[in-house]
Amino acid sequence: MCNRSVQFIVARDPAAHFRFAALGSEAAQRLLGESVLTGPLPDSIALIEHGRAYTRSAAALRIARRLRFPWPLVSALIVAPRPLRDLVYDLIARNRYRWFGKRDACMVPTPELRKRFLA
């Protein structure tokens, strides 16, 4: 779903708010090292915003609020208790391939889209 997540965000982020990097990349490790992230990294998503790192449901909901309508409405779920939000997030993450499928190939980014990936 990582590849699909990037495609989903790109398609709904016409202002290009978001930049992308694989969590294991040097760019991500450098940024995460500069953030105040504590604990283990998630296996799917992290967001760094204003020098602070967010993971799991907090990252997903903060991303949703910057996307094109109607996705900012989903960000209202941030008021739900984090343990409950993360439980739902983890349920989706555990079942993502069963529910959404798995692709054998990744997208080839256009030169413009390639600029949004951190080196």
mmCIF file of C-alpha atoms in Angstrom:
data_model
loop_
_atom_site.group_PDB
_atom_site.id
_atom_site.type_symbol
_atom_site.label_atom_id
_atom_site.label_comp_id
_atom_site.label_asym_id
_atom_site.label_seq_id
_atom_site.Cartn_x
_atom_site.Cartn_y
_atom_site.Cartn_z
ATOM 1 C CA MET A 1 0.000 0.000 0.000
ATOM 2 C CA CYS A 2 3.005 2.252 0.336
ATOM 3 C CA ASN A 3 3.176 2.748 -3.412
ATOM 4 C CA ARG A 4 -0.577 3.199 -3.576
ATOM 5 C CA SER A 5 -0.452 5.607 -0.644
ATOM 6 C CA VAL A 6 2.029 7.794 -2.493
ATOM 7 C CA GLN A 7 -0.118 7.699 -5.628
ATOM 8 C CA PHE A 8 -3.222 8.506 -3.568
ATOM 9 C CA ILE A 9 -1.552 11.495 -1.906
ATOM 10 C CA VAL A 10 -0.015 12.828 -5.129
ATOM 11 C CA ALA A 11 -3.378 12.709 -6.907
ATOM 12 C CA ARG A 12 -5.047 14.690 -4.112
ATOM 13 C CA ASP A 13 -2.236 17.127 -3.300
ATOM 14 C CA PRO A 14 -2.237 19.602 -6.205
ATOM 15 C CA ALA A 15 -0.300 22.154 -4.129
ATOM 16 C CA ALA A 16 2.516 19.589 -3.691
ATOM 17 C CA HIS A 17 2.686 19.995 0.088
ATOM 18 C CA PHE A 18 4.223 16.574 0.550
ATOM 19 C CA ARG A 19 7.637 15.162 -0.296
ATOM 20 C CA PHE A 20 8.377 11.446 -0.134
ATOM 21 C CA ALA A 21 11.179 9.144 0.932
ATOM 22 C CA ALA A 22 11.381 5.477 1.817
ATOM 23 C CA LEU A 23 11.716 5.077 5.590
ATOM 24 C CA GLY A 24 14.968 3.172 5.129
ATOM 25 C CA SER A 25 16.554 5.801 2.882
ATOM 26 C CA GLU A 26 19.349 8.116 3.967
ATOM 27 C CA ALA A 27 17.121 11.150 3.429
ATOM 28 C CA ALA A 28 14.401 9.784 5.713
ATOM 29 C CA GLN A 29 16.881 8.674 8.347
ATOM 30 C CA ARG A 30 18.473 12.133 8.322
ATOM 31 C CA LEU A 31 15.084 13.854 8.730
ATOM 32 C CA LEU A 32 13.846 11.422 11.350
ATOM 33 C CA GLY A 33 17.099 11.822 13.252
ATOM 34 C CA GLU A 34 16.479 15.585 13.382
ATOM 35 C CA SER A 35 12.897 15.151 14.598
ATOM 36 C CA VAL A 36 11.755 14.383 18.106
ATOM 37 C CA LEU A 37 10.505 10.903 17.187
ATOM 38 C CA THR A 38 10.781 8.402 20.004
ATOM 39 C CA GLY A 39 10.199 4.685 19.790
ATOM 40 C CA PRO A 40 10.392 2.331 16.827
ATOM 41 C CA LEU A 41 9.545 3.468 13.331
ATOM 42 C CA PRO A 42 6.322 2.222 11.786
ATOM 43 C CA ASP A 43 6.585 -0.077 8.802
ATOM 44 C CA SER A 44 4.364 2.101 6.654
ATOM 45 C CA ILE A 45 4.114 5.857 7.245
ATOM 46 C CA ALA A 46 5.734 8.749 9.053
ATOM 47 C CA LEU A 47 5.184 12.470 8.586
ATOM 48 C CA ILE A 48 7.539 15.227 9.618
ATOM 49 C CA GLU A 49 5.747 18.521 10.063
ATOM 50 C CA HIS A 50 7.331 21.612 11.608
ATOM 51 C CA GLY A 51 10.200 19.526 12.985
ATOM 52 C CA ARG A 52 7.948 17.014 14.710
ATOM 53 C CA ALA A 53 7.457 13.417 13.586
ATOM 54 C CA TYR A 54 4.037 11.766 13.480
ATOM 55 C CA THR A 55 3.363 8.104 12.827
ATOM 56 C CA ARG A 56 0.461 5.748 12.203
ATOM 57 C CA SER A 57 -2.992 7.332 12.533
ATOM 58 C CA ALA A 58 -1.649 10.756 13.530
ATOM 59 C CA ALA A 59 0.429 10.913 10.334
ATOM 60 C CA ALA A 60 -2.437 9.697 8.146
ATOM 61 C CA LEU A 61 -4.930 12.183 9.596
ATOM 62 C CA ARG A 62 -2.491 15.105 9.376
ATOM 63 C CA ILE A 63 -1.885 14.219 5.728
ATOM 64 C CA ALA A 64 -5.639 14.013 5.067
ATOM 65 C CA ARG A 65 -6.210 17.553 6.280
ATOM 66 C CA ARG A 66 -3.874 18.946 3.557
ATOM 67 C CA LEU A 67 -5.456 16.990 0.695
ATOM 68 C CA ARG A 68 -8.193 18.096 -1.677
ATOM 69 C CA PHE A 69 -11.825 17.961 -0.455
ATOM 70 C CA PRO A 70 -13.412 15.766 0.940
ATOM 71 C CA TRP A 71 -10.338 14.297 2.648
ATOM 72 C CA PRO A 72 -9.849 17.121 5.155
ATOM 73 C CA LEU A 73 -13.148 16.025 6.719
ATOM 74 C CA VAL A 74 -11.489 12.735 7.721
ATOM 75 C CA SER A 75 -8.939 14.663 9.781
ATOM 76 C CA ALA A 76 -11.704 15.414 12.298
ATOM 77 C CA LEU A 77 -11.111 11.875 13.579
ATOM 78 C CA ILE A 78 -8.005 13.257 15.299
ATOM 79 C CA VAL A 79 -10.273 13.945 18.301
ATOM 80 C CA ALA A 80 -10.719 10.182 18.834
ATOM 81 C CA PRO A 81 -8.351 8.682 21.414
ATOM 82 C CA ARG A 82 -5.029 7.806 19.813
ATOM 83 C CA PRO A 83 -5.041 4.173 21.037
ATOM 84 C CA LEU A 84 -8.382 3.616 19.293
ATOM 85 C CA ARG A 85 -7.236 5.373 16.098
ATOM 86 C CA ASP A 86 -3.999 3.381 16.045
ATOM 87 C CA LEU A 87 -5.913 0.136 16.597
ATOM 88 C CA VAL A 88 -7.961 0.834 13.455
ATOM 89 C CA TYR A 89 -4.826 1.940 11.590
ATOM 90 C CA ASP A 90 -3.029 -1.281 12.551
ATOM 91 C CA LEU A 91 -6.023 -3.389 11.486
ATOM 92 C CA ILE A 92 -5.950 -1.782 8.046
ATOM 93 C CA ALA A 93 -2.144 -2.105 7.826
ATOM 94 C CA ARG A 94 -2.248 -5.828 8.711
ATOM 95 C CA ASN A 95 -4.882 -6.553 6.088
ATOM 96 C CA ARG A 96 -3.888 -4.094 3.343
ATOM 97 C CA TYR A 97 -2.657 -6.679 0.848
ATOM 98 C CA ARG A 98 -5.678 -8.912 1.355
ATOM 99 C CA TRP A 99 -8.121 -6.012 0.982
ATOM 100 C CA PHE A 100 -6.353 -3.849 -1.604
ATOM 101 C CA GLY A 101 -4.088 -6.338 -3.382
ATOM 102 C CA LYS A 102 -0.391 -6.226 -4.078
ATOM 103 C CA ARG A 103 1.217 -5.043 -7.279
ATOM 104 C CA ASP A 104 4.191 -6.693 -8.935
ATOM 105 C CA ALA A 105 5.587 -3.431 -10.301
ATOM 106 C CA CYS A 106 5.903 0.122 -9.034
ATOM 107 C CA MET A 107 4.937 3.258 -10.889
ATOM 108 C CA VAL A 108 7.581 5.086 -12.894
ATOM 109 C CA PRO A 109 7.417 8.707 -11.747
ATOM 110 C CA THR A 110 7.346 11.547 -14.220
ATOM 111 C CA PRO A 111 10.224 14.050 -14.033
ATOM 112 C CA GLU A 112 7.917 16.498 -12.206
ATOM 113 C CA LEU A 113 6.830 13.860 -9.713
ATOM 114 C CA ARG A 114 10.432 12.716 -9.260
ATOM 115 C CA LYS A 115 11.197 16.177 -7.821
ATOM 116 C CA ARG A 116 8.891 15.346 -4.889
ATOM 117 C CA PHE A 117 11.076 12.409 -3.804
ATOM 118 C CA LEU A 118 13.917 13.228 -1.451
ATOM 119 C CA ALA A 119 17.375 12.084 -2.487
#
